JSON list of C-alpha atoms in Angstrom, two decimals:
[
{"chain": "A", "resi": 1, "resn": "MET", "atom": "CA", "xyz": [-0.16, 0.31, 0.04]},
{"chain": "A", "resi": 2, "resn": "ALA", "atom": "CA", "xyz": [1.65, 3.33, -1.30]},
{"chain": "A", "resi": 3, "resn": "ALA", "atom": "CA", "xyz": [2.07, 6.10, 1.99]},
{"chain": "A", "resi": 4, "resn": "PRO", "atom": "CA", "xyz": [-1.11, 7.85, 2.74]},
{"chain": "A", "resi": 5, "resn": "SER", "atom": "CA", "xyz": [0.20, 11.61, 1.50]},
{"chain": "A", "resi": 6, "resn": "LEU", "atom": "CA", "xyz": [0.60, 9.34, -1.17]},
{"chain": "A", "resi": 7, "resn": "VAL", "atom": "CA", "xyz": [-3.01, 7.42, -1.83]},
{"chain": "A", "resi": 8, "resn": "LEU", "atom": "CA", "xyz": [-4.61, 10.97, -0.07]},
{"chain": "A", "resi": 9, "resn": "ARG", "atom": "CA", "xyz": [-2.82, 13.27, -2.60]},
{"chain": "A", "resi": 10, "resn": "PRO", "atom": "CA", "xyz": [-5.54, 12.99, -5.57]},
{"chain": "A", "resi": 11, "resn": "LEU", "atom": "CA", "xyz": [-9.00, 13.89, -3.10]},
{"chain": "A", "resi": 12, "resn": "LEU", "atom": "CA", "xyz": [-8.12, 14.67, -0.48]},
{"chain": "A", "resi": 13, "resn": "ILE", "atom": "CA", "xyz": [-6.15, 17.72, 1.24]},
{"chain": "A", "resi": 14, "resn": "ALA", "atom": "CA", "xyz": [-2.42, 17.30, 2.52]},
{"chain": "A", "resi": 15, "resn": "ILE", "atom": "CA", "xyz": [-1.77, 20.79, 4.49]},
{"chain": "A", "resi": 16, "resn": "VAL", "atom": "CA", "xyz": [0.93, 22.24, 5.82]},
{"chain": "A", "resi": 17, "resn": "LEU", "atom": "CA", "xyz": [0.00, 24.98, 7.56]},
{"chain": "A", "resi": 18, "resn": "THR", "atom": "CA", "xyz": [0.78, 28.91, 7.35]},
{"chain": "A", "resi": 19, "resn": "SER", "atom": "CA", "xyz": [-0.48, 30.05, 10.30]},
{"chain": "A", "resi": 20, "resn": "LEU", "atom": "CA", "xyz": [-2.40, 29.79, 13.58]},
{"chain": "A", "resi": 21, "resn": "ILE", "atom": "CA", "xyz": [-3.89, 32.20, 15.52]},
{"chain": "A", "resi": 22, "resn": "ALA", "atom": "CA", "xyz": [-5.90, 31.90, 18.29]},
{"chain": "A", "resi": 23, "resn": "PHE", "atom": "CA", "xyz": [-7.37, 28.20, 20.06]},
{"chain": "A", "resi": 24, "resn": "ALA", "atom": "CA", "xyz": [-10.95, 28.71, 20.89]},
{"chain": "A", "resi": 25, "resn": "ALA", "atom": "CA", "xyz": [-11.91, 25.35, 22.52]},
{"chain": "A", "resi": 26, "resn": "ASP", "atom": "CA", "xyz": [-11.19, 21.70, 21.82]},
{"chain": "A", "resi": 27, "resn": "GLU", "atom": "CA", "xyz": [-14.69, 20.21, 23.61]},
{"chain": "A", "resi": 28, "resn": "THR", "atom": "CA", "xyz": [-16.60, 19.09, 20.87]},
{"chain": "A", "resi": 29, "resn": "GLY", "atom": "CA", "xyz": [-19.46, 21.92, 20.73]},
{"chain": "A", "resi": 30, "resn": "GLN", "atom": "CA", "xyz": [-16.58, 24.73, 20.78]},
{"chain": "A", "resi": 31, "resn": "PRO", "atom": "CA", "xyz": [-15.84, 27.08, 17.60]},
{"chain": "A", "resi": 32, "resn": "ALA", "atom": "CA", "xyz": [-12.28, 25.57, 16.49]},
{"chain": "A", "resi": 33, "resn": "PRO", "atom": "CA", "xyz": [-9.54, 26.88, 16.75]},
{"chain": "A", "resi": 34, "resn": "ARG", "atom": "CA", "xyz": [-8.41, 29.50, 13.88]},
{"chain": "A", "resi": 35, "resn": "PHE", "atom": "CA", "xyz": [-6.13, 28.45, 11.56]},
{"chain": "A", "resi": 36, "resn": "ARG", "atom": "CA", "xyz": [-4.48, 29.56, 8.09]},
{"chain": "A", "resi": 37, "resn": "ALA", "atom": "CA", "xyz": [-4.37, 26.68, 5.26]},
{"chain": "A", "resi": 38, "resn": "LYS", "atom": "CA", "xyz": [-2.50, 26.42, 2.45]},
{"chain": "A", "resi": 39, "resn": "THR", "atom": "CA", "xyz": [-2.99, 23.18, 0.14]},
{"chain": "A", "resi": 40, "resn": "MET", "atom": "CA", "xyz": [0.10, 21.41, -1.52]},
{"chain": "A", "resi": 41, "resn": "THR", "atom": "CA", "xyz": [-1.54, 21.76, -4.62]},
{"chain": "A", "resi": 42, "resn": "GLY", "atom": "CA", "xyz": [-2.08, 26.38, -3.43]},
{"chain": "A", "resi": 43, "resn": "GLU", "atom": "CA", "xyz": [-5.09, 26.20, -2.74]},
{"chain": "A", "resi": 44, "resn": "GLN", "atom": "CA", "xyz": [-6.38, 27.86, 1.28]},
{"chain": "A", "resi": 45, "resn": "PHE", "atom": "CA", "xyz": [-8.36, 27.64, 3.85]},
{"chain": "A", "resi": 46, "resn": "ASN", "atom": "CA", "xyz": [-9.30, 28.73, 6.96]},
{"chain": "A", "resi": 47, "resn": "ASN", "atom": "CA", "xyz": [-12.79, 29.60, 9.71]},
{"chain": "A", "resi": 48, "resn": "ALA", "atom": "CA", "xyz": [-14.14, 31.73, 7.14]},
{"chain": "A", "resi": 49, "resn": "SER", "atom": "CA", "xyz": [-13.72, 30.16, 3.76]},
{"chain": "A", "resi": 50, "resn": "ILE", "atom": "CA", "xyz": [-15.21, 26.48, 5.38]},
{"chain": "A", "resi": 51, "resn": "LYS", "atom": "CA", "xyz": [-18.03, 27.29, 7.18]},
{"chain": "A", "resi": 52, "resn": "GLY", "atom": "CA", "xyz": [-21.37, 25.93, 5.36]},
{"chain": "A", "resi": 53, "resn": "LYS", "atom": "CA", "xyz": [-18.90, 22.87, 5.13]},
{"chain": "A", "resi": 54, "resn": "VAL", "atom": "CA", "xyz": [-18.14, 20.11, 7.48]},
{"chain": "A", "resi": 55, "resn": "VAL", "atom": "CA", "xyz": [-14.52, 19.31, 7.16]},
{"chain": "A", "resi": 56, "resn": "LEU", "atom": "CA", "xyz": [-12.56, 16.38, 9.15]},
{"chain": "A", "resi": 57, "resn": "PHE", "atom": "CA", "xyz": [-8.85, 17.08, 9.27]},
{"chain": "A", "resi": 58, "resn": "GLU", "atom": "CA", "xyz": [-7.43, 13.92, 9.77]},
{"chain": "A", "resi": 59, "resn": "PHE", "atom": "CA", "xyz": [-3.13, 14.23, 11.97]},
{"chain": "A", "resi": 60, "resn": "TRP", "atom": "CA", "xyz": [-1.62, 11.33, 10.59]},
{"chain": "A", "resi": 61, "resn": "THR", "atom": "CA", "xyz": [1.89, 10.44, 10.28]},
{"chain": "A", "resi": 62, "resn": "THR", "atom": "CA", "xyz": [3.87, 9.01, 7.66]},
{"chain": "A", "resi": 63, "resn": "TRP", "atom": "CA", "xyz": [5.35, 6.71, 10.58]},
{"chain": "A", "resi": 64, "resn": "CYS", "atom": "CA", "xyz": [2.18, 5.64, 11.79]},
{"chain": "A", "resi": 65, "resn": "LYS", "atom": "CA", "xyz": [0.96, 1.47, 10.19]},
{"chain": "A", "resi": 66, "resn": "TYR", "atom": "CA", "xyz": [-2.68, 2.65, 11.16]},
{"chain": "A", "resi": 67, "resn": "CYS", "atom": "CA", "xyz": [-2.75, 5.73, 9.03]},
{"chain": "A", "resi": 68, "resn": "GLU", "atom": "CA", "xyz": [-1.63, 4.14, 6.08]},
{"chain": "A", "resi": 69, "resn": "GLU", "atom": "CA", "xyz": [-4.21, 1.20, 7.14]},
{"chain": "A", "resi": 70, "resn": "GLU", "atom": "CA", "xyz": [-7.64, 4.02, 7.15]},
{"chain": "A", "resi": 71, "resn": "ALA", "atom": "CA", "xyz": [-5.80, 5.66, 4.67]},
{"chain": "A", "resi": 72, "resn": "GLU", "atom": "CA", "xyz": [-8.11, 4.31, 1.96]},
{"chain": "A", "resi": 73, "resn": "LEU", "atom": "CA", "xyz": [-10.71, 4.48, 3.93]},
{"chain": "A", "resi": 74, "resn": "VAL", "atom": "CA", "xyz": [-9.90, 8.35, 4.68]},
{"chain": "A", "resi": 75, "resn": "ASP", "atom": "CA", "xyz": [-9.66, 8.67, 0.69]},
{"chain": "A", "resi": 76, "resn": "GLY", "atom": "CA", "xyz": [-12.99, 6.57, -0.04]},
{"chain": "A", "resi": 77, "resn": "ILE", "atom": "CA", "xyz": [-14.68, 8.80, 2.83]},
{"chain": "A", "resi": 78, "resn": "ALA", "atom": "CA", "xyz": [-13.60, 12.38, 1.10]},
{"chain": "A", "resi": 79, "resn": "LYS", "atom": "CA", "xyz": [-15.07, 11.43, -2.53]},
{"chain": "A", "resi": 80, "resn": "GLU", "atom": "CA", "xyz": [-18.55, 9.56, -1.35]},
{"chain": "A", "resi": 81, "resn": "PHE", "atom": "CA", "xyz": [-19.53, 12.64, 0.73]},
{"chain": "A", "resi": 82, "resn": "SER", "atom": "CA", "xyz": [-17.46, 15.65, -1.34]},
{"chain": "A", "resi": 83, "resn": "ASP", "atom": "CA", "xyz": [-21.03, 17.09, -2.70]},
{"chain": "A", "resi": 84, "resn": "LYS", "atom": "CA", "xyz": [-22.65, 16.56, 0.55]},
{"chain": "A", "resi": 85, "resn": "GLY", "atom": "CA", "xyz": [-20.59, 19.66, 1.33]},
{"chain": "A", "resi": 86, "resn": "LEU", "atom": "CA", "xyz": [-17.95, 17.81, 3.24]},
{"chain": "A", "resi": 87, "resn": "ILE", "atom": "CA", "xyz": [-14.28, 19.01, 2.98]},
{"chain": "A", "resi": 88, "resn": "VAL", "atom": "CA", "xyz": [-11.10, 17.11, 3.98]},
{"chain": "A", "resi": 89, "resn": "LEU", "atom": "CA", "xyz": [-8.58, 17.95, 5.15]},
{"chain": "A", "resi": 90, "resn": "ALA", "atom": "CA", "xyz": [-5.19, 15.51, 6.03]},
{"chain": "A", "resi": 91, "resn": "VAL", "atom": "CA", "xyz": [-2.47, 17.35, 8.45]},
{"chain": "A", "resi": 92, "resn": "ASP", "atom": "CA", "xyz": [1.17, 14.88, 8.37]},
{"chain": "A", "resi": 93, "resn": "VAL", "atom": "CA", "xyz": [2.99, 16.38, 11.93]},
{"chain": "A", "resi": 94, "resn": "LEU", "atom": "CA", "xyz": [6.24, 14.89, 12.88]},
{"chain": "A", "resi": 95, "resn": "GLU", "atom": "CA", "xyz": [7.85, 14.74, 10.44]},
{"chain": "A", "resi": 96, "resn": "PRO", "atom": "CA", "xyz": [10.95, 17.97, 9.72]},
{"chain": "A", "resi": 97, "resn": "ASP", "atom": "CA", "xyz": [9.86, 20.03, 6.84]},
{"chain": "A", "resi": 98, "resn": "GLN", "atom": "CA", "xyz": [6.44, 20.21, 9.97]},
{"chain": "A", "resi": 99, "resn": "LYS", "atom": "CA", "xyz": [8.39, 21.50, 12.48]},
{"chain": "A", "resi": 100, "resn": "ASP", "atom": "CA", "xyz": [6.11, 24.77, 13.03]},
{"chain": "A", "resi": 101, "resn": "THR", "atom": "CA", "xyz": [2.94, 22.59, 12.79]},
{"chain": "A", "resi": 102, "resn": "ASN", "atom": "CA", "xyz": [0.64, 24.09, 16.16]},
{"chain": "A", "resi": 103, "resn": "LEU", "atom": "CA", "xyz": [-2.78, 22.66, 15.43]},
{"chain": "A", "resi": 104, "resn": "ALA", "atom": "CA", "xyz": [-1.56, 18.50, 16.35]},
{"chain": "A", "resi": 105, "resn": "ALA", "atom": "CA", "xyz": [-0.75, 20.09, 19.63]},
{"chain": "A", "resi": 106, "resn": "MET", "atom": "CA", "xyz": [-3.16, 22.19, 20.34]},
{"chain": "A", "resi": 107, "resn": "TYR", "atom": "CA", "xyz": [-5.43, 19.10, 19.76]},
{"chain": "A", "resi": 108, "resn": "ASN", "atom": "CA", "xyz": [-2.65, 17.15, 22.96]},
{"chain": "A", "resi": 109, "resn": "ALA", "atom": "CA", "xyz": [-2.04, 14.53, 19.28]},
{"chain": "A", "resi": 110, "resn": "GLN", "atom": "CA", "xyz": [0.06, 12.37, 20.57]},
{"chain": "A", "resi": 111, "resn": "SER", "atom": "CA", "xyz": [-0.60, 8.95, 19.50]},
{"chain": "A", "resi": 112, "resn": "TYR", "atom": "CA", "xyz": [-2.41, 8.56, 15.45]},
{"chain": "A", "resi": 113, "resn": "PRO", "atom": "CA", "xyz": [-4.16, 9.03, 13.39]},
{"chain": "A", "resi": 114, "resn": "ILE", "atom": "CA", "xyz": [-5.87, 12.02, 15.18]},
{"chain": "A", "resi": 115, "resn": "TYR", "atom": "CA", "xyz": [-9.53, 12.81, 13.75]},
{"chain": "A", "resi": 116, "resn": "VAL", "atom": "CA", "xyz": [-11.48, 15.55, 14.49]},
{"chain": "A", "resi": 117, "resn": "VAL", "atom": "CA", "xyz": [-15.00, 16.86, 12.70]},
{"chain": "A", "resi": 118, "resn": "ILE", "atom": "CA", "xyz": [-16.12, 21.10, 11.78]},
{"chain": "A", "resi": 119, "resn": "ASP", "atom": "CA", "xyz": [-19.55, 21.12, 11.68]},
{"chain": "A", "resi": 120, "resn": "ARG", "atom": "CA", "xyz": [-20.93, 23.58, 9.05]},
{"chain": "A", "resi": 121, "resn": "ASP", "atom": "CA", "xyz": [-21.29, 26.55, 11.86]},
{"chain": "A", "resi": 122, "resn": "GLY", "atom": "CA", "xyz": [-17.49, 26.27, 12.90]},
{"chain": "A", "resi": 123, "resn": "ASN", "atom": "CA", "xyz": [-17.54, 24.18, 15.88]},
{"chain": "A", "resi": 124, "resn": "ILE", "atom": "CA", "xyz": [-15.87, 20.76, 16.92]},
{"chain": "A", "resi": 125, "resn": "ALA", "atom": "CA", "xyz": [-18.62, 18.15, 16.52]},
{"chain": "A", "resi": 126, "resn": "ALA", "atom": "CA", "xyz": [-16.76, 15.53, 16.87]},
{"chain": "A", "resi": 127, "resn": "GLU", "atom": "CA", "xyz": [-13.73, 13.71, 18.00]},
{"chain": "A", "resi": 128, "resn": "GLN", "atom": "CA", "xyz": [-11.78, 10.25, 18.10]},
{"chain": "A", "resi": 129, "resn": "ARG", "atom": "CA", "xyz": [-8.24, 9.74, 18.93]},
{"chain": "A", "resi": 130, "resn": "GLY", "atom": "CA", "xyz": [-7.20, 6.67, 17.51]},
{"chain": "A", "resi": 131, "resn": "ALA", "atom": "CA", "xyz": [-8.46, 4.17, 14.20]},
{"chain": "A", "resi": 132, "resn": "GLY", "atom": "CA", "xyz": [-11.55, 2.80, 14.10]},
{"chain": "A", "resi": 133, "resn": "GLY", "atom": "CA", "xyz": [-13.02, 1.80, 10.76]},
{"chain": "A", "resi": 134, "resn": "GLU", "atom": "CA", "xyz": [-15.64, 3.13, 8.58]},
{"chain": "A", "resi": 135, "resn": "THR", "atom": "CA", "xyz": [-18.56, 2.68, 11.07]},
{"chain": "A", "resi": 136, "resn": "SER", "atom": "CA", "xyz": [-17.17, 5.27, 13.34]},
{"chain": "A", "resi": 137, "resn": "LEU", "atom": "CA", "xyz": [-14.91, 7.61, 11.27]},
{"chain": "A", "resi": 138, "resn": "ARG", "atom": "CA", "xyz": [-19.05, 7.68, 9.88]},
{"chain": "A", "resi": 139, "resn": "ARG", "atom": "CA", "xyz": [-20.81, 8.80, 12.67]},
{"chain": "A", "resi": 140, "resn": "LEU", "atom": "CA", "xyz": [-18.37, 11.35, 13.69]},
{"chain": "A", "resi": 141, "resn": "LEU", "atom": "CA", "xyz": [-20.12, 12.41, 10.15]},
{"chain": "A", "resi": 142, "resn": "LYS", "atom": "CA", "xyz": [-23.66, 11.98, 12.05]},
{"chain": "A", "resi": 143, "resn": "ARG", "atom": "CA", "xyz": [-22.49, 14.19, 14.14]},
{"chain": "A", "resi": 144, "resn": "ALA", "atom": "CA", "xyz": [-21.37, 16.93, 12.24]},
{"chain": "A", "resi": 145, "resn": "GLY", "atom": "CA", "xyz": [-24.78, 16.49, 10.16]},
{"chain": "A", "resi": 146, "resn": "ILE", "atom": "CA", "xyz": [-23.81, 14.12, 7.40]},
{"chain": "A", "resi": 147, "resn": "GLU", "atom": "CA", "xyz": [-26.00, 12.07, 7.23]},
{"chain": "A", "resi": 148, "resn": "THR", "atom": "CA", "xyz": [-24.64, 8.69, 6.12]},
{"chain": "A", "resi": 149, "resn": "LYS", "atom": "CA", "xyz": [-25.75, 5.00, 4.86]},
{"chain": "A", "resi": 150, "resn": "ASP", "atom": "CA", "xyz": [-25.41, 1.61, 7.04]},
{"chain": "A", "resi": 151, "resn": "GLU", "atom": "CA", "xyz": [-23.26, 3.18, 9.72]},
{"chain": "A", "resi": 152, "resn": "ASP", "atom": "CA", "xyz": [-23.80, -0.63, 11.82]},
{"chain": "A", "resi": 153, "resn": "SER", "atom": "CA", "xyz": [-21.66, -1.99, 9.33]},
{"chain": "A", "resi": 154, "resn": "ASP", "atom": "CA", "xyz": [-17.71, -1.88, 8.51]},
{"chain": "A", "resi": 155, "resn": "ASN", "atom": "CA", "xyz": [-18.26, -2.99, 4.71]}
]
């Protein structure tokens, strides 16, 4: 299997954080941290540009076997729900060229992957630390208002 960055690049957005401003809280229902991000293709995102969309942040590293195992799953989720307003931003953390990234620290990232879902109003709808499979990711999206099918199955 290819590294997550190769699998996710075409449809998921591997971002490099260029700036991080004030953090409100990492608890469900609280406003998401204010951020400004730039994708590897140059597309820019910030809190204002994601308003009205559901955002799935995936924090991962190249050395994380669980991240690699779930890369294809996250890619499929991104494809399936892109027309329902889902944006997936994959944040590669703990790599030598990512030293300036503070967003992972603000979510207290100590093990990977970590998933954070931001609802259409810009609030944290759900968090998950560690791999959980398809059912778990679908439940996270449902908490942000994206209706999913077959939530009780890992198929």
